Coordinates of C-alpha atoms in Angstrom, one line a residue:
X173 CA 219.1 124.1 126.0
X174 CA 222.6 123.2 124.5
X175 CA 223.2 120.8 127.5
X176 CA 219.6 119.3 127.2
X177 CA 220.1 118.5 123.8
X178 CA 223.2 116.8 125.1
X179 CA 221.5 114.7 127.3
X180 CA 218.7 113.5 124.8
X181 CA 221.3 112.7 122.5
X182 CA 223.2 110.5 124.6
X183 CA 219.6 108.9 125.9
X184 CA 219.0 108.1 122.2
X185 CA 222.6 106.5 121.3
X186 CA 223.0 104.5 125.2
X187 CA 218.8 103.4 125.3
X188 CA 219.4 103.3 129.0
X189 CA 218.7 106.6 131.3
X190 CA 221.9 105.4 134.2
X191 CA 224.3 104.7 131.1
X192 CA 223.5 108.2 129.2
X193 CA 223.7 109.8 132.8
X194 CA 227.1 108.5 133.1
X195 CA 227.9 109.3 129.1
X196 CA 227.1 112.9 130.2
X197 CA 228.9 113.3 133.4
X198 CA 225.7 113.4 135.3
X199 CA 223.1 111.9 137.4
X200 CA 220.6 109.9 137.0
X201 CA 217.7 112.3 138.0
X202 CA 219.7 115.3 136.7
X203 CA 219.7 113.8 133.2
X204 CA 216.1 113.0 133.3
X205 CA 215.1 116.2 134.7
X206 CA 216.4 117.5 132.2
X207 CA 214.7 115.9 129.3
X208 CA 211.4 116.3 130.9
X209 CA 212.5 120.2 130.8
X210 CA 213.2 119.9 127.0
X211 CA 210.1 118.2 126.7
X212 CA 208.0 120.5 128.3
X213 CA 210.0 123.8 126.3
X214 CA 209.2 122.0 123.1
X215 CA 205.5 121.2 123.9
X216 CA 205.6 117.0 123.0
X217 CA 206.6 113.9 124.3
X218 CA 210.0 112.8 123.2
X219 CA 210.6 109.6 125.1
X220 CA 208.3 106.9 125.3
X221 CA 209.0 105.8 128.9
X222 CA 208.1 103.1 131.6
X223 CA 210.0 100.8 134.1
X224 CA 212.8 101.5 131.8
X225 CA 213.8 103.5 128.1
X226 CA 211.2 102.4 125.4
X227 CA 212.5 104.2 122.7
X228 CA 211.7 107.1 121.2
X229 CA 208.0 108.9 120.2
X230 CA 208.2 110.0 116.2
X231 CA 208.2 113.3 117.5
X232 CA 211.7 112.3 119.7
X233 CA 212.9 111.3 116.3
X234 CA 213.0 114.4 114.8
X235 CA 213.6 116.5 117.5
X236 CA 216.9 114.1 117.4
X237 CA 218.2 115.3 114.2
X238 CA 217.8 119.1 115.1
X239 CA 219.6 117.9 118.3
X240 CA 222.4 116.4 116.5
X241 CA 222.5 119.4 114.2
X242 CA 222.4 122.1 117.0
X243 CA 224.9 120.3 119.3
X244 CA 227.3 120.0 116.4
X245 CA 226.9 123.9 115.4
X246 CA 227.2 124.5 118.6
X247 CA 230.8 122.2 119.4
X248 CA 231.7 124.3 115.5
X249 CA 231.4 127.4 117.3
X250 CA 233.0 127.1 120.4
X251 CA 236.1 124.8 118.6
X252 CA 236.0 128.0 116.4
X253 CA 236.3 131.0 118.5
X254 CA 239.4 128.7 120.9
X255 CA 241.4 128.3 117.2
X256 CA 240.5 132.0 116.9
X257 CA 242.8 132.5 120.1
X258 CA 245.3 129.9 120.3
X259 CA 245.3 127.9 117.3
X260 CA 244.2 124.5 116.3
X261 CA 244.4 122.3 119.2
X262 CA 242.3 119.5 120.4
X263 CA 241.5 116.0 119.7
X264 CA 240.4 114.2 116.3
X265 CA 238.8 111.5 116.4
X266 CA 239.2 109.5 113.5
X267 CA 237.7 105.6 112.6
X268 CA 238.9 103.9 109.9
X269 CA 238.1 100.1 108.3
X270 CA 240.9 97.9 109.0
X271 CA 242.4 97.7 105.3
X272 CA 243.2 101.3 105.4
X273 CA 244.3 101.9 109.1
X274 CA 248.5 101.5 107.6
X275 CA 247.4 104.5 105.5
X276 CA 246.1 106.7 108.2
X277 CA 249.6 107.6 109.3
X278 CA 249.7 109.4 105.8
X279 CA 247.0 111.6 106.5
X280 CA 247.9 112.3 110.5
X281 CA 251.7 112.5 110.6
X282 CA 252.3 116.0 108.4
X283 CA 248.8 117.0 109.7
X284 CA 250.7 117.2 113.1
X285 CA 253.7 118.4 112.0
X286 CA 251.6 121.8 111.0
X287 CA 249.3 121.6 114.3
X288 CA 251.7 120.5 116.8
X289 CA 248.6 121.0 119.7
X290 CA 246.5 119.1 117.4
X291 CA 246.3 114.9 119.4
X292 CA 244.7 111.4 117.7
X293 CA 242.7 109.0 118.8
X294 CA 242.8 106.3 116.1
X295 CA 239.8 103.2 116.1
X296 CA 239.7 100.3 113.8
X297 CA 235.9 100.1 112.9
X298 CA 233.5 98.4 110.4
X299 CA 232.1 100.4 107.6
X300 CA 228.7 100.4 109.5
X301 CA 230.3 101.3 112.5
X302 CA 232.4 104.1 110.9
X303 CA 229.2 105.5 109.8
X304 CA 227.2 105.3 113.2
X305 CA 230.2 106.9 114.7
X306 CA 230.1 109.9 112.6
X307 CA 226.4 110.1 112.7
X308 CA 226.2 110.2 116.6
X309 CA 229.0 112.6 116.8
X310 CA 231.6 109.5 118.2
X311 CA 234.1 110.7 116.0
X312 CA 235.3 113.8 113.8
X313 CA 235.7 111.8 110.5
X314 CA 236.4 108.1 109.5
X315 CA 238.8 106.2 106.4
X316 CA 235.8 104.0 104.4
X317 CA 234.7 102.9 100.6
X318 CA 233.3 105.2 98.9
X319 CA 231.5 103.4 96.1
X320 CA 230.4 100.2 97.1
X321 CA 227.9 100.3 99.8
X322 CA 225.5 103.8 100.6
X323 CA 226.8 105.7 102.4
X324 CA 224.3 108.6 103.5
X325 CA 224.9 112.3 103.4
X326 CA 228.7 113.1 104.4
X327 CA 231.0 115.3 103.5
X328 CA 233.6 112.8 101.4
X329 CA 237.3 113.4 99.8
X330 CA 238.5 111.0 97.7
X331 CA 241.8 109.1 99.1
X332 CA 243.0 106.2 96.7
X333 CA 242.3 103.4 94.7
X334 CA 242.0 100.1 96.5
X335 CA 243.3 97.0 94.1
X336 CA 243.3 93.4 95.4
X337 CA 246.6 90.9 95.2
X338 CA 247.1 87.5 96.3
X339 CA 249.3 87.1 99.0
X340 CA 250.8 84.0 99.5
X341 CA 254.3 82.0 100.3
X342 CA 256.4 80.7 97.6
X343 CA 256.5 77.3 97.1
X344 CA 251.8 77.6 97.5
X345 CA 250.4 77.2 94.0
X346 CA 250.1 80.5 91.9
X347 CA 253.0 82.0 93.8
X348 CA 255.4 81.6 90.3
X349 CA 252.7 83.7 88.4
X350 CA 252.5 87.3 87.6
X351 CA 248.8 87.1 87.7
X352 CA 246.1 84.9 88.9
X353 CA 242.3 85.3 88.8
X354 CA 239.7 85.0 90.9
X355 CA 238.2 81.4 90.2
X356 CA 241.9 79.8 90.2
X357 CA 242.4 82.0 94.4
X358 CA 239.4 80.2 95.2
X359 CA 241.1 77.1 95.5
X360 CA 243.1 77.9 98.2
X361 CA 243.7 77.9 102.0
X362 CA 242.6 81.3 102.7
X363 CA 242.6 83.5 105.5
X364 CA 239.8 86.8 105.3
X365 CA 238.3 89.0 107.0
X366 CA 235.2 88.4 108.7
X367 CA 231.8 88.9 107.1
X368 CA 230.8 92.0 108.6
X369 CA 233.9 94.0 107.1
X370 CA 232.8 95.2 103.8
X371 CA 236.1 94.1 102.5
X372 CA 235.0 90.4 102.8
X373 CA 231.5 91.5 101.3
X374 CA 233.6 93.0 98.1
X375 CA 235.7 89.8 98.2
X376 CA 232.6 87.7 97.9
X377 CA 231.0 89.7 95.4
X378 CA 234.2 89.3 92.5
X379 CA 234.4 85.6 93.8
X380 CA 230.8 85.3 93.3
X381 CA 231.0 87.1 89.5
X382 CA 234.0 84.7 88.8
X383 CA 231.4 81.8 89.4
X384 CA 232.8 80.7 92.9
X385 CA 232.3 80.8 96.6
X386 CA 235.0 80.8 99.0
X387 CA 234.9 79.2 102.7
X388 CA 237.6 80.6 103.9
X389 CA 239.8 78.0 106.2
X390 CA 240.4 81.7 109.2
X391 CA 238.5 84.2 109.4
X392 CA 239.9 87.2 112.0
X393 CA 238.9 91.5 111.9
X394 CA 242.4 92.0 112.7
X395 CA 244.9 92.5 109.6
X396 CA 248.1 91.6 112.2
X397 CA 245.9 88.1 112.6
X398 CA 246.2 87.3 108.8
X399 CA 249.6 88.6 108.2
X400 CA 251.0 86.5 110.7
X401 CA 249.0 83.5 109.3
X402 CA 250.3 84.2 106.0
X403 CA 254.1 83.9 107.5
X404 CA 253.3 80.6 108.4
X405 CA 253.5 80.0 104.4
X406 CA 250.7 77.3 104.7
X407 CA 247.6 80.2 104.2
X408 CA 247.3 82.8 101.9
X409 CA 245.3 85.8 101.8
X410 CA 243.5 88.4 99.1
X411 CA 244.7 92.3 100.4
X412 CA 244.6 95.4 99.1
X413 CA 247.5 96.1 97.1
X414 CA 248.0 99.7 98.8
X415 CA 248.1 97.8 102.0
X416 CA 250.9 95.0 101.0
X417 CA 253.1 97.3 99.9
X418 CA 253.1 99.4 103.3
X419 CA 253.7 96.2 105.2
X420 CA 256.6 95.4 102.8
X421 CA 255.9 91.8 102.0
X422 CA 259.3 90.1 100.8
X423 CA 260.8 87.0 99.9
X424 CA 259.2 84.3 100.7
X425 CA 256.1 85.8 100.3
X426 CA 254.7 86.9 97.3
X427 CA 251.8 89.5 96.0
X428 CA 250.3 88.9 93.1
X429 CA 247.6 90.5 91.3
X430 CA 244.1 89.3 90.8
X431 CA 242.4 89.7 87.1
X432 CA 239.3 88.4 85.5
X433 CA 237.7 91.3 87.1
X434 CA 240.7 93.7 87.7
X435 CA 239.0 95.3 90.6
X436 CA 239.0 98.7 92.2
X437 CA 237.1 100.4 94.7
X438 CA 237.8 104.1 96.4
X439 CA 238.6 104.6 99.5
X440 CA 238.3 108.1 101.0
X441 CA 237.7 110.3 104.4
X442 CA 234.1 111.0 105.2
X443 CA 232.9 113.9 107.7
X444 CA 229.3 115.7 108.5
X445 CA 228.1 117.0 106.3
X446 CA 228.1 120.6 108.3
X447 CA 228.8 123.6 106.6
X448 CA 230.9 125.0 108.3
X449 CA 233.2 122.4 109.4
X450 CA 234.7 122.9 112.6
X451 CA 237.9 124.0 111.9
X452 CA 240.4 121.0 112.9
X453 CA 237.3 118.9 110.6
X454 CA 238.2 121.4 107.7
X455 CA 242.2 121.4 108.2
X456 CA 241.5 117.1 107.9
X457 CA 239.6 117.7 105.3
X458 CA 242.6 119.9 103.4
X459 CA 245.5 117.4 104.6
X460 CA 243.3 114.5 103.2
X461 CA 242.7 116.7 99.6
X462 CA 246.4 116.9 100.0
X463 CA 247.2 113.5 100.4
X464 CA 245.1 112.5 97.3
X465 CA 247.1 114.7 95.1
X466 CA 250.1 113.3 96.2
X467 CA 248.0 109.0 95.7
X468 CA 247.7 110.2 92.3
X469 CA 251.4 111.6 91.4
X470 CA 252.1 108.1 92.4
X471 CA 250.1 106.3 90.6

């Protein structure tokens, strides 16, 4: 049943019968022989089918979240009783927006140093995406806002503030100031990130209560594409203060923060919301409570 509910699951995430079959390991026939099995043990018709995947029936939509729910109790388990014998080891998975990926190594690096078996695999992902991922089992937990944009039922730990600074060369207007708002950054050269990071959709939002829109002269989803643009000293940029001072900006450039609003939004790690948590999910989940004790002694 457990490997069934596999293959449904990966039928409903790939839409394709071949792709899900190679998702799973399996063949093509094998896979579908299998969810005609599950269809016939459950009495109803899960997949609407023809030449090719149609989607799912309503009743292959619910069947889907028990799926999800079942497979993941069932990973909890077996994840449980191998850190019952040897420890935590493993893989975690983790996706995070790209304005927090220079925190992540925060979070990972004493996490490893108590769980030396314990590996990473590290994705820079939308907020959209981080949430698909977690919701089709993709990855163990994922670095996104908090506050800003719904976020569904997840398990959520609060990480750190998120603040927004100009960053800019000196010599570019504003860079002699100790603060500049909103309206006045909208009259620069700037390099964002793309629309479909939710940090450009907050960016827009306190441009658009300051009474301006912004048309950005580069738009990139990588961070390493607007901090080199920034060295050039003819763009400047609106980052996360938390993320400027990892990178270490120095002379020439400047980081100055943005007023008229002083904005903040959380940032935090999300999970499943699965109780329990498999146990390298719940040890994440303790590093990351850990890790916002020690944002906040540093405030």
């Amino acid at each position: 049943m457990i490997d069934k509910l596999e293959f449904f699951i990966a039928l409903a995430k790939e839409e394709h019968f071949g792709r899900a079959a190679e998702a799973c390991g399996v063949t093509q026939p094998t896979l579908s022989a299998g969810i005609k099995q599950l269809e016939g043990q459950l009495g109803v018709m899960l997949v609407n089918r023809g030449s090719r995947f149609q989607g799912l029936t309503p009743e292959g939509k619910q069947v889907l979240v028990w799926a999800r729910r079942i497979v993941g109790d069932s990973r909890s388990m077996r994840e449980e009783m191998r850190a019952a014998r040897h420890g935590l080891s493993g893989r975690i998975r983790i996706a995070a927006i790209p304005t927090a990926l220079a925190m992540v190594a925060r979070l990972t690096t004493p996490f490893r140093e108590k769980h030396p078996g314990v590996t990473f695999s590290v994705l820079s992902r939308t907020s959209i995406e981080v949430l698909s991922l977690l919701g089709n089992f993709d990855i163990d937990a994922g670095i996104t806002y908090l506050d800003n944009e719904p976020l569904g039922r997840v398990t959520s730990v609060p990480l750190y503030d998120e603040r927004y600074q100009l960053i800019t060369a000196v010599g570019n207007p504003y860079s002699d100031r100790d603060k500049v708002t909103w309206a006045e950054i909208s009259r620069l050269p700037l390099c964002l990130l793309t629309p479909d990071m939710q940090n450009r959709r907050i960016i827009d939002q306190h441009l658009a209560e300051a009474g301006v829109q912004v048309r950005p002269t580069l738009e990139s989803n990588s961070m390493i594409v607007l901090f080199s643009h920034i060295r050039t000293g003819k763009w400047s940029s609106i980052m996360p203060l938390n993320l400027a001072e990892t990178f270490g900006f120095s002379e020439p450039i400047r980081a100055i923060p943005i007023v008229e609003p002083d904005a903040s939004h959380t940032v935090g790690l999300v999970a499943a919301p699965r109780e329990p948590h498999t146990p390298l999910v719940q040890a994440l989940l303790d590093e990351a409570m850990a890790l916002a004790d020690d944002f906040r002694a540093h405030r």
